[in-house]
Amino acid sequence: MFRPLVAATAAALTVLGLVAAPASASPEPASPRPIKTAPAAPTAPDEAAQEESAAAAQTLRWTGTDDINSYGEAPTTAVAGETTIVFENNESTGNTTYMTHTLTFDTSTPGYNHDVSLNITANPLDGNGGLHEATVTLTPGTYRYYCTVQGHSQMAGELVVTGDGGGEDTTPPTVTAEVTGSQDADGNYVGSATATLTAADDGSGVDTVEYQLDGGAWTAYTEPVVVNAVGDHTLLYRATDVAGNVSEEGTTSFSVVEGGGGEDTTPPAVSAEVTGEQDADGNYVGSATVTVTATDEGSGVELVEYEIDDTGFHPYTEPVVVTDPGDHAVQFRATDAAGNESETGSVPFRVVEGGGGEDTTPPAVSAEVTGEQDADGNYVNSAVVTLSATDDGSGVASVEYQLDGGEWTAYDAPLTVNAEGAHTVLYRATDVAGNVSEEGTSSFTVVRTDSTAPTVSATVVGEQDADGNYLGSAVVTVTAEDEGSGVDTVEYSLDGGEWTAYTEAVQVSGAGAHTFAYRATDVAGNVSEEGTESFTVVDDPNQDTVPPSVSAQVSGNQDADWNYVDTATVTLTALDVDSGVASVEYKLDDGAWTEYTEPLSVGVGEHTVWYRATDNAGNVSAELSGSFTVVEAVNDECPNSDTRATVFIGAENTYVANRQTANGCTVADAIAQDDWYRTHNAFVRHVKRTTRELVEAGVLTPRERDIIVRAAARSDIGGNTASRV
């Protein structure tokens, strides 16, 4: 199965000191160079003996060079037990280009030991000069190792580990076979039979499993054996462990008969589809995914296979992803349970680099270390590492750092390092197109001159009763000082809860007894002793327990059906006569509760608005709601509409609502007092006729019509009198 190499997720393990094992304990020749060791304090003879007895049983060494296809040195065998892994990648091992390599143990590929999680990154310019060590425990079996750096996937190998002592395992493996498949009434397998072999060895571990079908050659067993030839069959099988012990040969016999009574002579139908993001030329950007589909109406599909660029067929189990830029062809075929094999199909395509090939340049990333320094350049009490990355192509997607061999961590703010000692920060950046920068490194030393912890105190204030209890709530204020490196953080814990960063005074309002613990840490990492304040909060008899009142008003132009035209404005009002209103919230339709800060403009549709208010004492009003509909204005025949809230006749306000009539016009537009009328009576007759029509349309009530008509009669509009006001 096509499977891209996947990097192990374990953090890199780095040990500063190394105790070299005797040459006879290592399966590879020891390096003639002295191995770098960290300075150590003198030890007493008995302490030195204890350290020597605790040393790893063997040392295995890998090296990196300028080659991206293989390690310079790499062991092939080892014995089980505690082992020191040495990985060196610098000029002395042949790396003159300052290239980064990794040494990673595979923890996912079937068939290998997965009990060692190791991922060491080494660069000649890192804080250890490219020399890194780790202590692991190896068990019998085979380990696969490889390099995770992009483009270095050919750097891989296997390490065979025998049992402790190598020659103590004299017991051969156990091996069994299971035959499965569809059977007829006589126990014959219909169309095909599948033989699965299983081997185990408690000593040095299983090395190989083999089988022999019908007197043929012994063949390495790597996956279940499918037998679809009609007839009687005999399968022999055996296993060999790492120590060379071979099991007794096992045997199983079975018969295969034609599927469907011999009626299926038609091979399966098989096809493939290529998908992915394409550029203007039809090239696949970044990757192409090939999905193979096979069907068989006879005995059924037994096996689907594929190969990429004539590299050999593999069983197809999932869509195949091709990421290497260039021209490719995926071949595919299928076999049914009766043994019929399809013609081999092929799909050609081209993959170009992400971003259409435009961005192939990784980001530029740099680090700056700041802080107070002594005469030797050491950072006093703490150092601050600031990372910067730029990318002129697709842009920076992420920046990461690794502190002192720990896990890679997303960088989002300057990193403060206050632990005393030498430190190394590795850093890298990735752009949107997936290009990863070379790993940068910055090394520095932090020395501590401040060994005095901060002083920290707390005060509790609030209204108290005669017994000293706090009425309603108590407010705790924490103060910290440090004359050395300065206060870094202040924390508190209420009633045994989690420690929380203190940023402002803490109000405690729950009735009952409380314990407030607090502490402070300075920049040098010194932590104060924990202080505590104990107090009791009781209910305030004069406390505000009445929630606020809250109301909503919807306004806007309305049509004859009382729908709002184009938009409606929702205005919320809240009142609390005791502690005062703290907040007002609303929820429109199925939306989330939102703080109300200004009138809300609502567009076309049927709507329900929910609203509530909270006072400063924490009382919350009942949730209220109101529904309304906003419709879209149709055929606006009055683009310069009179949209005053009420109807005016001349200068007189009738206080009748100036509602929408139809087609974007209002009652005032229909009255049209600004038009020219031959006489005053002509204007009054026009008003009577128009308002009668509006009553019939349901826009005005009869009483509202009477008010407007009387106002028109009192006016001086008509004849030569100007009516505009």
XYZ file of C-alpha atoms in Angstrom:
725
model
C 0.000 0.000 0.000
C 1.291 3.449 -0.884
C 2.114 5.132 2.371
C 4.067 8.417 2.765
C 6.613 8.424 5.580
C 5.107 9.891 8.726
C 7.320 11.470 11.361
C 7.094 10.090 14.897
C 5.406 12.518 17.222
C 7.572 11.874 20.262
C 9.689 14.724 21.566
C 13.434 14.629 20.919
C 15.379 13.183 23.875
C 18.680 14.863 24.710
C 21.038 13.762 27.478
C 23.972 16.067 28.233
C 26.296 13.391 29.599
C 27.422 10.066 28.100
C 29.189 7.143 29.736
C 30.929 5.224 26.954
C 30.341 1.453 26.949
C 33.215 -0.986 26.465
C 34.076 -1.596 22.809
C 33.037 -5.232 23.093
C 29.485 -4.190 24.034
C 28.905 -2.322 20.773
C 28.069 -4.186 17.568
C 29.642 -1.357 15.523
C 33.260 -0.117 15.749
C 33.571 2.743 18.205
C 34.538 6.177 16.884
C 38.211 7.108 17.495
C 37.164 10.664 18.373
C 36.602 11.548 22.022
C 32.890 11.886 22.779
C 31.859 15.234 24.213
C 30.635 15.073 27.781
C 29.091 17.626 30.082
C 31.288 18.728 33.019
C 30.435 16.828 36.188
C 31.229 17.405 39.840
C 33.799 15.040 41.428
C 32.181 11.972 42.961
C 33.198 9.709 45.744
C 34.467 6.214 44.752
C 31.194 4.554 45.783
C 29.181 7.135 43.807
C 31.330 6.550 40.742
C 30.732 2.809 41.038
C 26.999 3.360 41.225
C 27.103 5.560 38.126
C 29.133 2.954 36.219
C 26.708 0.164 37.169
C 23.785 2.306 35.985
C 25.412 2.998 32.593
C 23.679 1.729 29.489
C 24.643 -1.794 28.439
C 25.703 -0.679 24.944
C 26.202 2.408 22.805
C 24.885 2.636 19.233
C 26.072 5.433 16.948
C 24.531 7.103 13.898
C 26.121 9.991 11.932
C 24.932 12.479 9.332
C 26.823 13.710 6.253
C 26.099 15.856 3.191
C 24.205 12.867 1.754
C 20.385 13.028 1.819
C 19.980 9.325 0.956
C 21.751 7.548 3.802
C 23.347 8.005 7.207
C 27.145 8.050 7.349
C 27.301 5.425 10.077
C 24.408 3.234 11.206
C 24.373 -0.006 13.246
C 22.506 -3.028 11.932
C 22.419 -5.293 15.013
C 22.242 -4.905 18.772
C 21.313 -6.833 21.903
C 18.245 -6.194 24.024
C 18.530 -3.943 27.060
C 19.275 -0.370 28.058
C 21.103 1.393 25.234
C 22.739 4.781 24.697
C 21.852 6.210 21.288
C 24.435 8.681 19.907
C 23.494 10.807 16.885
C 26.160 13.175 15.556
C 25.726 15.465 12.544
C 28.493 18.020 12.026
C 31.654 18.729 10.029
C 33.589 15.961 11.753
C 31.051 13.390 10.462
C 31.087 14.778 6.918
C 28.333 17.424 7.076
C 30.005 20.472 5.491
C 26.779 22.117 4.300
C 25.295 22.505 7.800
C 22.285 20.420 6.783
C 19.747 19.323 9.410
C 19.069 15.573 9.788
C 16.897 13.620 12.204
C 17.113 10.130 13.646
C 13.580 8.830 14.118
C 12.374 5.383 15.200
C 9.243 4.196 13.346
C 6.244 3.663 15.662
C 3.513 2.912 13.129
C 4.592 0.638 10.236
C 3.388 -2.966 10.777
C 6.042 -5.629 11.251
C 8.438 -3.608 13.412
C 8.949 -2.990 17.121
C 7.077 0.159 18.207
C 8.171 0.443 21.846
C 10.856 3.141 21.384
C 9.733 6.694 20.592
C 12.844 8.556 19.454
C 13.076 11.688 17.305
C 16.447 13.469 17.569
C 17.082 16.589 15.464
C 20.746 17.504 14.960
C 22.373 20.454 13.192
C 26.070 21.404 13.237
C 25.130 24.864 14.510
C 22.815 23.807 17.334
C 23.643 24.219 20.990
C 25.285 20.775 21.197
C 27.347 21.174 18.049
C 25.254 18.507 16.344
C 26.036 15.837 18.963
C 22.983 14.415 20.782
C 22.381 11.389 22.976
C 19.429 9.490 24.360
C 18.992 6.449 26.580
C 16.378 3.881 25.528
C 15.540 0.239 26.242
C 15.582 -2.091 23.235
C 13.623 -5.348 23.080
C 14.135 -8.365 20.781
C 12.881 -7.832 17.241
C 13.461 -5.381 14.395
C 13.302 -1.579 14.579
C 12.927 0.683 11.566
C 14.591 4.112 11.650
C 14.471 7.008 9.183
C 14.930 10.774 8.696
C 11.831 13.018 8.860
C 13.356 16.003 7.016
C 11.499 16.689 3.766
C 13.400 15.223 0.788
C 15.475 12.887 2.997
C 13.040 9.971 2.953
C 15.639 7.566 1.522
C 17.627 7.820 4.766
C 16.208 4.695 6.392
C 17.339 1.341 7.732
C 16.626 -1.550 10.082
C 18.161 -2.474 13.433
C 17.860 -6.150 14.423
C 17.900 -6.706 18.193
C 18.562 -10.148 19.637
C 17.791 -11.370 23.135
C 20.085 -10.388 25.982
C 23.386 -12.175 25.357
C 22.403 -13.121 21.808
C 22.945 -16.879 22.211
C 20.635 -17.674 25.088
C 17.536 -18.208 22.896
C 17.401 -21.888 21.856
C 13.619 -22.179 21.558
C 12.142 -21.922 18.038
C 9.062 -19.785 17.312
C 5.516 -21.079 17.272
C 3.643 -20.735 13.983
C 0.023 -21.464 13.024
C -2.127 -21.203 9.912
C -5.795 -20.335 9.428
C -7.658 -20.862 6.136
C -10.776 -18.747 5.522
C -13.240 -18.173 2.722
C -16.734 -19.091 1.492
C -17.296 -22.864 1.785
C -19.819 -25.238 0.226
C -21.607 -28.112 1.995
C -18.556 -30.383 1.530
C -16.167 -27.875 3.108
C -14.580 -26.861 -0.191
C -13.668 -23.202 -0.606
C -15.739 -21.547 -3.326
C -13.749 -19.413 -5.760
C -10.740 -18.904 -3.463
C -9.233 -19.611 -0.051
C -7.132 -17.241 2.059
C -4.361 -18.618 4.308
C -3.214 -16.399 7.210
C -0.013 -17.300 9.109
C 0.716 -16.190 12.674
C 4.096 -16.583 14.444
C 5.301 -15.690 17.943
C 8.610 -15.934 19.819
C 9.145 -15.004 23.479
C 12.938 -15.022 23.159
C 14.836 -13.134 20.487
C 11.693 -12.438 18.484
C 10.386 -13.603 15.110
C 12.720 -12.843 12.214
C 11.024 -14.443 9.170
C 7.912 -16.452 8.272
C 7.841 -18.583 5.083
C 5.379 -20.766 3.208
C 5.429 -23.336 0.422
C 2.340 -23.915 -1.743
C 1.828 -27.254 -3.486
C 5.526 -28.204 -3.465
C 6.724 -24.891 -4.854
C 9.627 -22.781 -3.559
C 9.735 -21.466 -0.010
C 8.475 -17.859 -0.092
C 8.669 -15.046 2.445
C 5.251 -14.479 4.037
C 4.289 -10.792 4.131
C 0.496 -10.870 3.809
C -2.347 -13.432 3.693
C -1.977 -15.900 0.785
C -4.954 -16.007 -1.605
C -5.324 -19.312 -3.511
C -7.898 -19.246 -6.309
C -6.718 -22.103 -8.545
C -9.377 -24.836 -8.619
C -8.180 -28.128 -7.059
C -6.570 -29.668 -3.970
C -3.831 -27.671 -2.234
C -1.250 -28.203 0.496
C 0.399 -25.283 2.293
C 3.592 -25.809 4.355
C 4.820 -23.072 6.680
C 7.615 -22.328 9.129
C 9.150 -19.455 11.129
C 12.675 -18.464 12.172
C 13.581 -16.268 15.149
C 16.343 -13.676 15.377
C 18.601 -16.196 17.137
C 18.304 -18.531 14.124
C 16.006 -21.160 15.637
C 13.637 -22.644 13.021
C 10.206 -24.017 13.903
C 8.865 -27.407 12.823
C 7.111 -27.231 9.473
C 3.346 -26.955 9.763
C 0.937 -28.123 7.091
C -2.672 -27.477 6.105
C -4.649 -28.942 3.199
C -7.807 -27.642 1.500
C -9.703 -27.709 -1.790
C -10.899 -24.857 -4.001
C -13.875 -25.308 -6.334
C -15.129 -22.971 -9.013
C -17.159 -20.043 -7.781
C -20.812 -20.090 -8.893
C -20.465 -23.549 -10.400
C -17.894 -22.375 -12.925
C -20.173 -19.781 -14.478
C -17.933 -16.725 -13.785
C -15.417 -16.269 -16.605
C -15.773 -12.483 -16.826
C -13.081 -10.300 -15.219
C -14.062 -7.358 -13.019
C -14.702 -3.857 -14.333
C -12.160 -1.417 -12.892
C -11.684 2.345 -13.288
C -9.745 5.164 -11.678
C -10.451 8.855 -11.028
C -7.879 11.560 -10.348
C -9.005 14.462 -8.137
C -7.398 17.501 -6.525
C -6.917 21.232 -7.002
C -5.936 22.054 -10.581
C -4.315 25.066 -12.200
C -5.275 26.640 -15.524
C -3.231 23.997 -17.408
C -4.958 21.090 -15.684
C -1.958 20.271 -13.495
C -2.690 19.147 -9.933
C -1.446 21.665 -7.391
C 0.477 20.184 -4.468
C -0.978 16.673 -4.751
C -3.268 14.425 -6.764
C -5.546 11.733 -5.317
C -6.243 8.585 -7.349
C -9.391 6.627 -6.413
C -9.775 3.138 -7.901
C -13.206 1.487 -8.197
C -13.840 -2.155 -9.150
C -17.057 -4.158 -9.545
C -17.788 -7.785 -10.450
C -21.279 -9.219 -10.930
C -20.075 -12.823 -10.841
C -17.938 -14.201 -8.007
C -17.171 -10.732 -6.661
C -14.005 -8.628 -6.482
C -11.206 -10.421 -4.634
C -8.255 -8.054 -5.073
C -7.576 -4.556 -6.403
C -3.981 -3.474 -7.097
C -2.152 -0.342 -8.224
C 1.354 0.849 -9.019
C 2.846 4.317 -9.388
C 5.190 4.979 -12.294
C 6.048 1.271 -12.883
C 7.396 0.812 -9.344
C 5.537 -2.439 -8.650
C 1.943 -3.369 -7.836
C 0.549 -3.044 -4.315
C -2.851 -3.988 -2.856
C -5.250 -1.035 -3.089
C -7.042 -0.296 0.194
C -7.573 3.454 0.127
C -7.209 6.426 -2.276
C -3.602 6.974 -3.363
C -2.123 10.448 -2.776
C 0.807 11.492 -5.014
C 2.703 14.602 -3.883
C 6.018 14.505 -5.781
C 6.091 17.215 -8.497
C 6.348 15.861 -12.051
C 4.589 13.621 -14.562
C 3.059 10.431 -13.176
C 0.973 7.459 -14.240
C -0.957 5.156 -11.905
C -1.705 1.669 -13.251
C -4.512 -0.402 -11.767
C -6.147 -3.817 -12.115
C -8.603 -6.095 -10.313
C -9.079 -9.837 -9.807
C -12.345 -11.555 -8.914
C -12.895 -14.529 -6.619
C -12.923 -16.886 -9.618
C -9.405 -15.775 -10.567
C -10.381 -13.624 -13.555
C -8.039 -10.642 -13.873
C -8.979 -7.388 -15.577
C -6.927 -5.546 -18.148
C -4.449 -3.108 -16.592
C -5.690 0.472 -16.803
C -3.631 3.639 -16.480
C -4.278 7.314 -15.651
C -1.587 9.918 -16.417
C -1.359 13.293 -14.664
C 1.085 15.968 -13.609
C 1.689 17.364 -10.108
C 3.128 20.849 -9.665
C 4.274 22.461 -6.464
C 1.695 24.135 -4.210
C 0.712 27.624 -5.227
C 0.924 26.722 -8.934
C 4.673 26.434 -8.614
C 4.954 30.128 -7.818
C 6.016 29.886 -4.171
C 8.860 27.435 -3.630
C 10.849 29.635 -1.285
C 10.551 28.955 2.452
C 10.039 31.817 4.896
C 12.882 33.750 6.480
C 12.905 33.373 10.261
C 15.136 34.938 12.903
C 15.453 35.117 16.663
C 16.441 37.944 18.984
C 17.428 37.340 22.614
C 17.095 40.310 24.955
C 17.512 40.983 28.661
C 20.007 42.295 31.177
C 23.486 40.818 30.605
C 26.566 40.549 32.783
C 30.155 41.132 31.693
C 30.363 37.586 30.283
C 27.269 38.015 28.133
C 25.086 35.830 30.353
C 21.500 36.931 30.844
C 20.787 37.925 34.424
C 17.752 36.151 35.933
C 15.914 35.790 32.612
C 16.186 36.065 28.831
C 13.412 36.927 26.373
C 13.417 35.214 22.959
C 11.496 37.008 20.200
C 10.968 35.222 16.859
C 10.230 36.996 13.568
C 9.275 35.428 10.238
C 8.555 36.885 6.797
C 7.507 35.349 3.495
C 7.199 37.321 0.253
C 5.278 34.522 -1.476
C 2.211 32.868 0.008
C 2.792 34.379 3.456
C 3.768 32.932 6.833
C 1.397 30.220 8.092
C 3.069 29.284 11.391
C 6.168 29.773 13.532
C 7.384 27.116 15.990
C 10.121 26.780 18.568
C 11.750 24.021 20.596
C 13.367 24.822 23.952
C 16.182 22.615 25.209
C 15.120 19.559 23.207
C 11.474 19.712 24.252
C 8.468 19.450 21.979
C 7.941 21.785 19.038
C 5.500 24.478 20.192
C 3.520 27.096 18.265
C 5.046 30.557 18.797
C 2.510 33.281 19.578
C 4.343 35.603 21.990
C 7.936 36.304 23.124
C 9.318 33.446 25.224
C 10.686 34.223 28.711
C 13.338 31.776 29.946
C 14.275 32.158 33.616
C 15.632 28.696 34.475
C 19.274 28.958 35.459
C 21.745 27.326 33.037
C 22.577 26.982 29.349
C 19.667 26.951 26.896
C 19.157 26.278 23.197
C 16.131 27.434 21.234
C 15.488 25.917 17.795
C 12.994 27.682 15.560
C 11.395 27.307 12.149
C 8.589 28.782 10.050
C 6.169 27.366 7.469
C 4.454 29.371 4.735
C 0.943 28.916 3.343
C 2.341 26.949 0.387
C 3.869 24.419 2.806
C 7.524 25.448 2.433
C 9.420 24.949 5.708
C 12.453 27.031 6.594
C 15.739 25.578 7.736
C 15.827 25.276 11.510
C 17.561 28.190 13.171
C 19.213 27.976 16.554
C 20.000 30.419 19.331
C 22.012 29.509 22.441
C 22.407 31.531 25.617
C 22.972 31.168 29.341
C 20.852 32.450 32.206
C 22.524 33.164 35.535
C 20.582 33.908 38.661
C 21.602 36.756 40.985
C 18.199 36.990 42.634
C 17.579 34.193 45.148
C 15.032 36.041 47.263
C 11.341 35.351 46.744
C 8.858 38.227 46.398
C 6.861 39.530 49.335
C 3.114 39.246 48.871
C 0.127 40.305 50.970
C -3.652 40.498 50.661
C -6.380 42.708 52.107
C -10.099 42.006 52.357
C -12.555 44.926 52.279
C -16.335 45.332 52.188
C -19.298 46.272 54.379
C -19.312 44.191 57.589
C -21.886 43.364 60.225
C -21.335 43.403 63.998
C -19.754 39.917 63.837
C -17.245 40.891 61.174
C -19.001 39.046 58.377
C -19.048 40.714 54.990
C -22.496 41.729 53.773
C -23.278 40.577 50.240
C -19.656 40.269 49.077
C -16.019 40.805 49.971
C -13.283 42.218 47.725
C -9.748 40.789 48.004
C -6.768 42.831 46.777
C -3.306 41.196 46.431
C -0.056 43.204 46.436
C 3.402 41.806 45.582
C 6.881 43.369 45.561
C 10.340 42.128 44.573
C 13.497 44.207 44.864
C 15.577 41.776 42.803
C 14.487 40.654 39.363
C 10.967 41.994 39.794
C 7.556 40.363 40.133
C 6.664 38.089 37.219
C 3.298 36.575 38.179
C 0.766 36.696 41.025
C -1.748 33.850 41.516
C -4.640 33.024 43.797
C -6.746 30.006 44.734
C -10.263 30.414 46.154
C -11.540 27.701 48.484
C -9.006 25.118 47.285
C -9.725 25.644 43.578
C -7.193 25.873 40.771
C -4.457 28.502 40.884
C -5.499 31.459 38.724
C -3.532 34.450 37.444
C -4.330 37.525 39.542
C -4.921 40.593 37.368
C -7.417 42.657 39.382
C -9.222 42.681 42.708
C -11.333 39.557 43.241
C -14.951 39.925 44.387
C -16.299 36.978 46.385
C -20.093 37.075 46.644
C -21.160 33.524 47.540
C -22.566 33.276 51.051
C -20.444 31.115 53.408
C -16.930 30.734 54.781
C -14.069 31.283 52.304
C -10.301 30.804 52.212
C -8.300 32.895 49.751
C -4.740 31.625 49.109
C -2.175 33.666 47.174
C 1.460 33.563 46.044
C 3.893 35.448 43.782
C 6.812 34.478 41.518
C 9.624 36.800 40.444
C 11.368 36.913 37.062
C 14.215 34.793 38.438
C 11.723 32.032 39.255
C 11.668 32.421 43.037
C 8.233 31.616 44.490
C 6.929 33.179 47.671
C 5.359 31.226 50.486
C 1.606 30.918 50.157
C -0.438 33.396 52.158
C -4.091 32.967 53.126
C -7.015 35.131 54.151
C -10.154 33.571 55.681
C -13.490 35.380 55.897
C -17.251 34.814 55.817
C -19.825 36.338 53.470
C -23.477 36.600 54.569
C -26.556 37.824 52.740
C -27.081 41.583 52.915
C -30.560 42.279 54.388
C -30.663 45.495 52.323
C -29.506 43.799 49.180
C -31.274 44.512 45.914
C -33.269 41.391 45.005
C -35.639 42.968 42.465
C -34.691 42.505 38.799
C -34.820 45.416 36.353
C -37.779 46.179 34.104
C -37.073 46.020 30.386
C -39.150 46.931 27.317
C -38.764 46.981 23.547
C -40.090 49.357 20.895
C -40.119 48.604 17.157
C -40.308 51.590 14.822
C -40.148 52.315 11.100
C -42.359 52.932 8.081
C -45.309 50.521 7.916
C -47.563 49.414 5.102
C -51.346 48.850 5.233
C -50.794 45.430 6.843
C -48.671 46.975 9.609
C -45.530 45.383 8.197
C -42.381 47.434 8.423
C -41.021 48.453 5.027
C -37.355 47.723 4.189
C -36.097 47.995 7.778
C -37.334 48.117 11.340
C -35.531 49.632 14.304
C -35.626 47.843 17.676
C -34.968 50.050 20.699
C -34.577 48.460 24.154
C -35.070 50.348 27.412
C -34.305 49.087 30.945
C -34.858 50.625 34.390
C -33.706 49.604 37.890
C -34.380 51.918 40.831
C -32.149 50.067 43.318
C -28.643 49.042 42.232
C -29.042 50.257 38.653
C -28.934 48.541 35.284
C -25.674 46.690 34.568
C -26.414 45.303 31.104
C -29.144 44.765 28.513
C -29.042 41.815 26.090
C -31.019 40.721 23.071
C -31.340 37.644 20.867
C -32.677 38.049 17.331
C -34.472 34.963 15.949
C -32.175 31.932 16.504
C -29.049 34.001 17.122
C -26.921 34.166 20.251
C -27.502 36.491 23.196
C -25.719 39.771 22.458
C -25.055 42.857 24.555
C -27.330 45.749 23.551
C -25.455 49.024 23.016
C -27.530 50.879 20.405
C -30.837 50.528 18.504
C -30.871 47.460 16.300
C -31.641 47.752 12.568
C -33.408 44.624 11.211
C -33.847 43.730 7.538
C -36.523 41.927 5.515
C -38.147 38.823 7.048
C -40.289 37.540 9.894
C -38.508 38.202 13.163
C -38.717 37.574 16.878
C -36.553 39.585 19.256
C -35.874 38.354 22.805
C -34.542 40.714 25.436
C -33.542 40.819 29.105
C -31.675 43.044 31.561
C -29.363 42.521 34.558
C -28.836 44.954 37.411
C -25.631 45.638 39.349
C -26.774 43.291 42.103
C -26.881 40.434 39.605
C -30.672 40.176 39.335
C -31.810 39.161 35.844
C -35.200 40.087 34.429
C -37.533 37.566 32.810
C -36.868 36.999 29.114
C -39.438 38.863 27.015
C -40.056 38.697 23.271
C -41.866 40.424 20.437
C -42.527 39.489 16.817
C -42.720 41.637 13.714
C -42.329 41.421 9.950
C -40.200 43.526 7.625
C -41.121 43.537 3.921
C -39.314 44.906 0.938
C -40.653 48.137 -0.560
C -42.218 47.498 -3.989
C -42.314 49.982 -6.925
C -41.432 53.146 -5.031
C -43.672 55.676 -6.766
C -42.740 58.368 -4.259
C -38.919 58.623 -4.299
C -39.101 61.949 -2.482
C -41.670 60.703 -0.013
C -42.881 62.777 2.951
C -41.696 60.463 5.736
C -42.518 62.612 8.747
C -43.959 60.510 11.572
C -47.354 62.237 11.492
C -49.496 63.939 8.837
C -49.174 67.718 8.503
C -51.761 69.929 6.737
C -49.925 73.146 6.111
C -48.274 73.969 9.423
C -50.824 72.024 11.486
C -49.789 68.640 12.952
C -52.814 66.327 12.872
C -50.986 63.705 15.000
C -52.350 61.011 12.676
C -49.647 58.428 11.914
C -48.092 59.009 8.495
C -48.324 55.351 7.434
C -47.179 53.675 4.246
C -50.003 53.342 1.723
C -48.602 51.346 -1.202
C -45.683 51.388 -3.615
C -43.446 53.379 -1.279
C -45.904 56.244 -0.659
C -47.256 57.603 2.629
C -50.593 59.167 3.691
C -49.016 62.618 3.310
C -47.891 61.725 -0.225
C -51.507 60.749 -1.105
C -52.899 64.033 0.280
C -50.342 65.885 -1.869
C -50.822 69.262 -0.246
C -47.904 70.675 -2.250
C -49.738 70.188 -5.570
C -51.509 73.150 -7.256
C -55.262 73.384 -6.614
C -57.502 75.942 -8.431
C -59.429 76.791 -5.260
C -59.305 75.958 -1.560
C -62.519 73.919 -1.947
C -60.835 71.898 -4.704
C -58.090 70.947 -2.233
C -60.661 69.978 0.464
C -62.595 67.837 -2.026
C -59.342 66.106 -3.007
C -58.554 65.382 0.673
C -62.038 63.961 1.296
C -61.835 61.678 -1.736
C -58.281 60.518 -0.981
C -58.861 59.831 2.735
C -62.067 57.923 1.932
C -60.025 55.614 -0.318
C -57.416 55.205 2.451
C -60.140 54.215 4.924
C -61.455 51.657 2.456
C -57.909 50.324 2.050
C -57.547 50.012 5.833
C -54.739 52.560 6.061
C -56.777 55.110 8.042
C -59.623 54.782 10.506
C -62.788 56.879 10.010
C -61.862 59.020 12.999
C -58.376 59.665 11.590
C -60.015 60.654 8.258
C -62.257 63.173 10.014
C -59.247 64.735 11.760
C -57.392 65.181 8.459
C -60.443 66.530 6.592
C -61.147 69.133 9.326
C -57.511 70.217 9.250
C -57.709 70.574 5.463
C -60.851 72.693 5.804
C -59.108 74.977 8.333
C -56.083 75.417 6.086
C -55.626 78.078 3.418
C -54.254 75.650 0.831
C -55.602 76.142 -2.728
C -55.909 78.996 -5.195
C -52.891 81.243 -5.218
C -51.829 80.338 -1.646
C -48.472 78.514 -1.269
C -48.968 75.409 0.830
C -45.372 74.237 1.445
C -44.096 74.698 5.009
